[in-house]
PDB file of C-alpha atoms and ligand atoms in Angstrom:
ATOM      1  CA  MET A 139       1.058 -25.205   7.597  1.00 95.00           C
ATOM      2  CA  ARG A 140      -0.137 -21.776   8.643  1.00 97.00           C
ATOM      3  CA  ALA A 141      -0.585 -18.738   6.385  1.00 98.00           C
ATOM      4  CA  ILE A 142      -2.399 -15.417   6.420  1.00 98.00           C
ATOM      5  CA  TYR A 143      -4.043 -13.415   3.643  1.00 98.00           C
ATOM      6  CA  PRO A 144      -3.910  -9.706   4.500  1.00 97.00           C
ATOM      7  CA  GLY A 145      -5.937  -7.098   2.620  1.00 97.00           C
ATOM      8  CA  SER A 146      -8.388  -4.200   2.842  1.00 96.00           C
ATOM      9  CA  PHE A 147     -11.342  -6.176   1.435  1.00 97.00           C
ATOM     10  CA  ASP A 148     -13.364  -2.988   0.817  1.00 97.00           C
ATOM     11  CA  PRO A 149     -15.453  -5.002  -0.033  1.00 98.00           C
ATOM     12  CA  ILE A 150     -14.559  -8.674  -0.480  1.00 98.00           C
ATOM     13  CA  THR A 151     -15.126  -9.867  -4.091  1.00 98.00           C
ATOM     14  CA  TYR A 152     -15.220 -13.216  -5.887  1.00 98.00           C
ATOM     15  CA  GLY A 153     -11.603 -12.443  -6.908  1.00 97.00           C
ATOM     16  CA  HIS A 154     -10.534 -12.526  -3.244  1.00 98.00           C
ATOM     17  CA  ILE A 155     -12.748 -15.537  -2.566  1.00 98.00           C
ATOM     18  CA  ASP A 156     -11.217 -17.491  -5.449  1.00 98.00           C
ATOM     19  CA  ILE A 157      -7.754 -16.865  -3.960  1.00 98.00           C
ATOM     20  CA  ILE A 158      -9.018 -17.837  -0.483  1.00 98.00           C
ATOM     21  CA  LYS A 159     -10.560 -21.096  -1.756  1.00 97.00           C
ATOM     22  CA  ARG A 160      -7.376 -22.113  -3.516  1.00 97.00           C
ATOM     23  CA  ALA A 161      -4.953 -21.012  -0.805  1.00 97.00           C
ATOM     24  CA  SER A 162      -6.948 -22.651   1.978  1.00 96.00           C
ATOM     25  CA  LYS A 163      -6.479 -25.994   0.168  1.00 96.00           C
ATOM     26  CA  VAL A 164      -2.712 -25.510   0.319  1.00 97.00           C
ATOM     27  CA  PHE A 165      -2.538 -24.238   3.923  1.00 97.00           C
ATOM     28  CA  ASP A 166      -4.501 -26.112   6.581  1.00 96.00           C
ATOM     29  CA  ASP A 167      -4.395 -23.188   9.030  1.00 98.00           C
ATOM     30  CA  PHE A 168      -5.468 -20.186   7.005  1.00 98.00           C
ATOM     31  CA  THR A 169      -6.485 -16.729   8.263  1.00 98.00           C
ATOM     32  CA  VAL A 170      -7.876 -13.805   6.312  1.00 98.00           C
ATOM     33  CA  VAL A 171      -6.596 -10.646   8.027  1.00 98.00           C
ATOM     34  CA  LEU A 172      -8.643  -7.532   7.503  1.00 98.00           C
ATOM     35  CA  MET A 173      -6.132  -4.701   7.560  1.00 96.00           C
ATOM     36  CA  ASN A 174      -7.418  -1.379   8.688  1.00 90.00           C
ATOM     37  CA  ASN A 175      -5.178   0.526   6.334  1.00 76.00           C
ATOM     38  CA  LEU A 176      -5.142   4.218   7.140  1.00 69.00           C
ATOM     39  CA  ARG A 177      -3.581   5.065   3.771  1.00 71.00           C
ATOM     40  CA  LYS A 178      -6.804   4.156   1.984  1.00 75.00           C
ATOM     41  CA  LYS A 179     -10.091   5.778   2.836  1.00 89.00           C
ATOM     42  CA  PRO A 180     -12.476   2.828   2.870  1.00 94.00           C
ATOM     43  CA  LEU A 181     -16.119   2.973   1.809  1.00 95.00           C
ATOM     44  CA  PHE A 182     -17.086   0.387   4.433  1.00 96.00           C
ATOM     45  CA  SER A 183     -16.262   0.439   8.152  1.00 95.00           C
ATOM     46  CA  VAL A 184     -14.182  -2.356   9.650  1.00 95.00           C
ATOM     47  CA  GLU A 185     -17.357  -3.857  11.170  1.00 97.00           C
ATOM     48  CA  GLU A 186     -19.141  -3.839   7.805  1.00 97.00           C
ATOM     49  CA  ARG A 187     -16.153  -5.366   6.009  1.00 98.00           C
ATOM     50  CA  LEU A 188     -15.743  -8.024   8.696  1.00 98.00           C
ATOM     51  CA  TYR A 189     -19.434  -8.931   8.493  1.00 98.00           C
ATOM     52  CA  MET A 190     -19.256  -9.308   4.692  1.00 98.00           C
ATOM     53  CA  ILE A 191     -16.093 -11.445   4.913  1.00 98.00           C
ATOM     54  CA  LYS A 192     -17.597 -13.733   7.559  1.00 98.00           C
ATOM     55  CA  GLU A 193     -20.886 -14.127   5.704  1.00 98.00           C
ATOM     56  CA  SER A 194     -19.117 -14.780   2.388  1.00 98.00           C
ATOM     57  CA  LEU A 195     -16.793 -17.414   3.867  1.00 98.00           C
ATOM     58  CA  LYS A 196     -19.448 -19.282   5.881  1.00 97.00           C
ATOM     59  CA  GLY A 197     -18.867 -23.025   5.840  1.00 94.00           C
ATOM     60  CA  MET A 198     -15.248 -22.681   4.737  1.00 96.00           C
ATOM     61  CA  ASN A 199     -12.382 -23.779   6.950  1.00 94.00           C
ATOM     62  CA  VAL A 200     -10.913 -20.278   7.214  1.00 98.00           C
ATOM     63  CA  ASN A 201     -10.265 -17.974  10.201  1.00 98.00           C
ATOM     64  CA  VAL A 202     -10.824 -14.232  10.075  1.00 98.00           C
ATOM     65  CA  ASP A 203      -8.935 -11.621  12.067  1.00 98.00           C
ATOM     66  CA  ILE A 204      -8.546  -7.818  12.118  1.00 97.00           C
ATOM     67  CA  HIS A 205      -5.385  -5.760  12.390  1.00 97.00           C
ATOM     68  CA  GLU A 206      -4.792  -2.057  12.656  1.00 93.00           C
ATOM     69  CA  GLY A 207      -1.241  -1.087  11.736  1.00 90.00           C
ATOM     70  CA  LEU A 208       1.548  -2.609   9.708  1.00 92.00           C
ATOM     71  CA  LEU A 209       1.544  -6.144   8.345  1.00 94.00           C
ATOM     72  CA  VAL A 210       4.948  -6.788   9.934  1.00 94.00           C
ATOM     73  CA  GLN A 211       3.551  -5.926  13.359  1.00 95.00           C
ATOM     74  CA  TYR A 212       0.790  -8.512  12.955  1.00 96.00           C
ATOM     75  CA  VAL A 213       3.339 -11.020  11.710  1.00 96.00           C
ATOM     76  CA  GLU A 214       5.602 -10.505  14.708  1.00 95.00           C
ATOM     77  CA  GLN A 215       2.802 -10.491  17.281  1.00 96.00           C
ATOM     78  CA  ASN A 216       1.331 -13.717  15.886  1.00 97.00           C
ATOM     79  CA  ASN A 217       4.513 -15.502  14.840  1.00 96.00           C
ATOM     80  CA  VAL A 218       3.381 -15.750  11.204  1.00 97.00           C
ATOM     81  CA  LYS A 219       5.862 -17.176   8.684  1.00 97.00           C
ATOM     82  CA  ILE A 220       3.854 -17.017   5.441  1.00 98.00           C
ATOM     83  CA  ALA A 221       1.584 -14.357   3.966  1.00 98.00           C
ATOM     84  CA  ILE A 222      -0.169 -14.796   0.646  1.00 98.00           C
ATOM     85  CA  ARG A 223      -1.365 -12.173  -1.827  1.00 97.00           C
ATOM     86  CA  GLY A 224      -3.185 -12.304  -5.138  1.00 97.00           C
ATOM     87  CA  LEU A 225      -1.776 -11.133  -8.458  1.00 96.00           C
ATOM     88  CA  ARG A 226      -3.749  -9.822 -11.394  1.00 95.00           C
ATOM     89  CA  ALA A 227      -2.015  -7.641 -13.976  1.00 83.00           C
ATOM     90  CA  VAL A 228       1.466  -6.158 -14.253  1.00 80.00           C
ATOM     91  CA  GLY A 229       0.437  -3.221 -12.042  1.00 81.00           C
ATOM     92  CA  ASP A 230      -0.167  -5.588  -9.133  1.00 91.00           C
ATOM     93  CA  PHE A 231       3.270  -7.102  -9.606  1.00 91.00           C
ATOM     94  CA  GLU A 232       5.040  -3.746  -9.285  1.00 92.00           C
ATOM     95  CA  TYR A 233       3.088  -2.805  -6.177  1.00 93.00           C
ATOM     96  CA  GLU A 234       3.465  -6.220  -4.563  1.00 94.00           C
ATOM     97  CA  PHE A 235       7.171  -6.365  -5.378  1.00 94.00           C
ATOM     98  CA  GLU A 236       7.761  -3.025  -3.654  1.00 95.00           C
ATOM     99  CA  MET A 237       5.696  -4.044  -0.633  1.00 93.00           C
ATOM    100  CA  ALA A 238       7.420  -7.424  -0.388  1.00 95.00           C
ATOM    101  CA  LEU A 239      10.875  -5.858  -0.435  1.00 96.00           C
ATOM    102  CA  ALA A 240       9.888  -3.264   2.177  1.00 95.00           C
ATOM    103  CA  ASN A 241       8.366  -5.973   4.378  1.00 94.00           C
ATOM    104  CA  ARG A 242      11.477  -8.146   4.017  1.00 95.00           C
ATOM    105  CA  GLU A 243      13.619  -5.272   5.283  1.00 95.00           C
ATOM    106  CA  MET A 244      11.428  -5.037   8.370  1.00 94.00           C
ATOM    107  CA  CYS A 245      10.757  -8.741   8.851  1.00 95.00           C
ATOM    108  CA  PRO A 246      13.222 -11.098   7.090  1.00 95.00           C
ATOM    109  CA  SER A 247      11.553 -14.243   8.460  1.00 95.00           C
ATOM    110  CA  LEU A 248       8.297 -13.565   6.572  1.00 97.00           C
ATOM    111  CA  GLU A 249       7.870 -15.290   3.189  1.00 97.00           C
ATOM    112  CA  MET A 250       5.314 -13.908   0.737  1.00 97.00           C
ATOM    113  CA  ILE A 251       3.568 -16.371  -1.609  1.00 97.00           C
ATOM    114  CA  TYR A 252       1.548 -15.185  -4.605  1.00 97.00           C
ATOM    115  CA  PHE A 253      -1.519 -16.759  -6.175  1.00 97.00           C
ATOM    116  CA  MET A 254      -2.404 -15.868  -9.758  1.00 96.00           C
ATOM    117  CA  THR A 255      -5.918 -14.698 -10.371  1.00 94.00           C
ATOM    118  CA  ASP A 256      -8.404 -16.788 -12.283  1.00 95.00           C
ATOM    119  CA  ILE A 257      -8.665 -15.216 -15.738  1.00 95.00           C
ATOM    120  CA  LYS A 258     -12.344 -14.538 -15.058  1.00 95.00           C
ATOM    121  CA  TYR A 259     -11.318 -12.130 -12.299  1.00 96.00           C
ATOM    122  CA  LEU A 260      -8.366 -10.515 -14.040  1.00 95.00           C
ATOM    123  CA  PHE A 261     -10.011  -7.091 -14.101  1.00 94.00           C
ATOM    124  CA  LEU A 262     -11.988  -7.444 -10.892  1.00 96.00           C
ATOM    125  CA  SER A 263     -11.130  -5.145  -7.998  1.00 96.00           C
ATOM    126  CA  SER A 264     -12.949  -3.704  -4.985  1.00 97.00           C
ATOM    127  CA  SER A 265     -12.751  -0.282  -6.682  1.00 95.00           C
ATOM    128  CA  MET A 266     -14.430  -1.694  -9.792  1.00 96.00           C
ATOM    129  CA  VAL A 267     -17.387  -3.115  -7.873  1.00 98.00           C
ATOM    130  CA  LYS A 268     -17.810   0.178  -6.005  1.00 97.00           C
ATOM    131  CA  GLU A 269     -17.928   2.015  -9.300  1.00 97.00           C
ATOM    132  CA  ILE A 270     -20.440  -0.432 -10.787  1.00 97.00           C
ATOM    133  CA  ALA A 271     -22.603  -0.135  -7.667  1.00 97.00           C
ATOM    134  CA  GLN A 272     -22.473   3.645  -7.790  1.00 95.00           C
ATOM    135  CA  PHE A 273     -24.049   3.593 -11.246  1.00 94.00           C
ATOM    136  CA  GLY A 274     -26.504   0.815 -10.485  1.00 92.00           C
ATOM    137  CA  GLY A 275     -24.824  -1.823 -12.690  1.00 95.00           C
ATOM    138  CA  GLU A 276     -24.986  -5.614 -12.495  1.00 96.00           C
ATOM    139  CA  LEU A 277     -22.939  -7.063  -9.619  1.00 97.00           C
ATOM    140  CA  LYS A 278     -23.876 -10.698  -9.172  1.00 96.00           C
ATOM    141  CA  GLU A 279     -20.967 -12.064 -11.198  1.00 97.00           C
ATOM    142  CA  TRP A 280     -18.444 -10.183  -9.052  1.00 98.00           C
ATOM    143  CA  VAL A 281     -19.589 -10.269  -5.438  1.00 98.00           C
ATOM    144  CA  PRO A 282     -21.603 -12.579  -3.150  1.00 98.00           C
ATOM    145  CA  PRO A 283     -25.261 -11.603  -2.480  1.00 98.00           C
ATOM    146  CA  VAL A 284     -24.457 -10.211   1.000  1.00 98.00           C
ATOM    147  CA  VAL A 285     -21.920  -7.797  -0.513  1.00 98.00           C
ATOM    148  CA  GLU A 286     -24.250  -6.788  -3.322  1.00 98.00           C
ATOM    149  CA  LYS A 287     -26.935  -5.952  -0.754  1.00 97.00           C
ATOM    150  CA  LYS A 288     -24.524  -3.841   1.330  1.00 97.00           C
ATOM    151  CA  LEU A 289     -23.262  -2.015  -1.766  1.00 97.00           C
ATOM    152  CA  ARG A 290     -26.804  -1.198  -2.870  1.00 96.00           C
ATOM    153  CA  GLU A 291     -27.680   0.080   0.614  1.00 95.00           C
ATOM    154  CA  LYS A 292     -24.532   2.178   0.810  1.00 94.00           C
ATOM    155  CA  PHE A 293     -25.083   3.916  -2.514  1.00 92.00           C
ATOM    156  CA  GLN A 294     -28.751   4.514  -1.811  1.00 86.00           C
ATOM    157  CA  LYS A 295     -27.738   6.435   1.304  1.00 69.00           C
ATOM    158  CA  LEU A 296     -24.954   8.491  -0.296  1.00 64.00           C
TER     159      LEU A 296
HETATM  160  P1  ADP B 554      -4.816  -4.134  -0.342  1.00 74.39           P
HETATM  161  O1  ADP B 554      -5.339  -2.775  -0.006  1.00 74.39           O
HETATM  162  O2  ADP B 554      -4.021  -4.740   0.760  1.00 74.39           O
HETATM  163  O3  ADP B 554      -4.155  -4.266  -1.676  1.00 74.39           O
HETATM  164  P2  ADP B 554      -7.125  -5.552  -1.429  1.00 74.39           P
HETATM  165  O4  ADP B 554      -8.329  -6.018  -0.684  1.00 74.39           O
HETATM  166  O5  ADP B 554      -7.335  -4.554  -2.505  1.00 74.39           O
HETATM  167  O6  ADP B 554      -6.137  -5.042  -0.312  1.00 74.39           O
HETATM  168  O7  ADP B 554      -6.365  -6.795  -2.053  1.00 74.39           O
HETATM  169  C1  ADP B 554      -5.857  -7.818  -1.251  1.00 74.39           C
HETATM  170  C2  ADP B 554      -5.089  -8.784  -2.124  1.00 74.39           C
HETATM  171  O8  ADP B 554      -5.996  -9.470  -3.003  1.00 74.39           O
HETATM  172  C3  ADP B 554      -4.042  -8.146  -3.024  1.00 74.39           C
HETATM  173  O9  ADP B 554      -2.904  -8.983  -3.091  1.00 74.39           O
HETATM  174  C4  ADP B 554      -4.730  -8.072  -4.358  1.00 74.39           C
HETATM  175  O10 ADP B 554      -3.800  -8.089  -5.432  1.00 74.39           O
HETATM  176  C5  ADP B 554      -5.556  -9.343  -4.328  1.00 74.39           C
HETATM  177  N1  ADP B 554      -6.716  -9.281  -5.220  1.00 74.39           N
HETATM  178  C6  ADP B 554      -7.676  -8.345  -5.282  1.00 74.39           C
HETATM  179  N2  ADP B 554      -8.562  -8.603  -6.269  1.00 74.39           N
HETATM  180  C7  ADP B 554      -8.136  -9.763  -6.860  1.00 74.39           C
HETATM  181  C8  ADP B 554      -8.584 -10.549  -7.981  1.00 74.39           C
HETATM  182  N3  ADP B 554      -9.630 -10.191  -8.703  1.00 74.39           N
HETATM  183  N4  ADP B 554      -7.863 -11.641  -8.298  1.00 74.39           N
HETATM  184  C9  ADP B 554      -6.768 -11.971  -7.598  1.00 74.39           C
HETATM  185  N5  ADP B 554      -6.280 -11.274  -6.555  1.00 74.39           N
HETATM  186  C10 ADP B 554      -6.950 -10.180  -6.182  1.00 74.39           C
END
């Protein structure tokens, strides 16, 4: 069965990767879709984010794609029936619930499936790792080495 995992991945963290590992066991055709979301101002360019995703997922049976625009447009263009998302705390639920209902209005054939975070990653977000990196904190528990390197480089330049 085919499914996609859309997100900004700015940058990808072990929280995302945990979801990807688990979801790709459930779905044999699994694609991470890097959404170029204009609402958020990303720290990393699409090319940088794509590079980090590909490096971090090396050796895994997962496809990677990019999309600029709405999720429902990608879903329609690629005939996707299932999209997965990760859930951490209550805040995620509210946001995801709103998004899911809006997406259902636009694309009733799309089913969203949610994977609960591992408790270890309950408080882990891309924003958190950016903040840690900004102040030179320890990152190796939260992101793969390739992402840590890119974060260090980015904050040295800023
Ligand atoms: P978006 O901007 O689309 O929310 P993100 O890259 O921030 O993109 O997140 C993509 C998805 O991954 C979301 O469903 C988010 O809740 C989930 N996610 C992010 N961090 C974690 C984590 N630590 N554990 C589980 N799910 C997570």
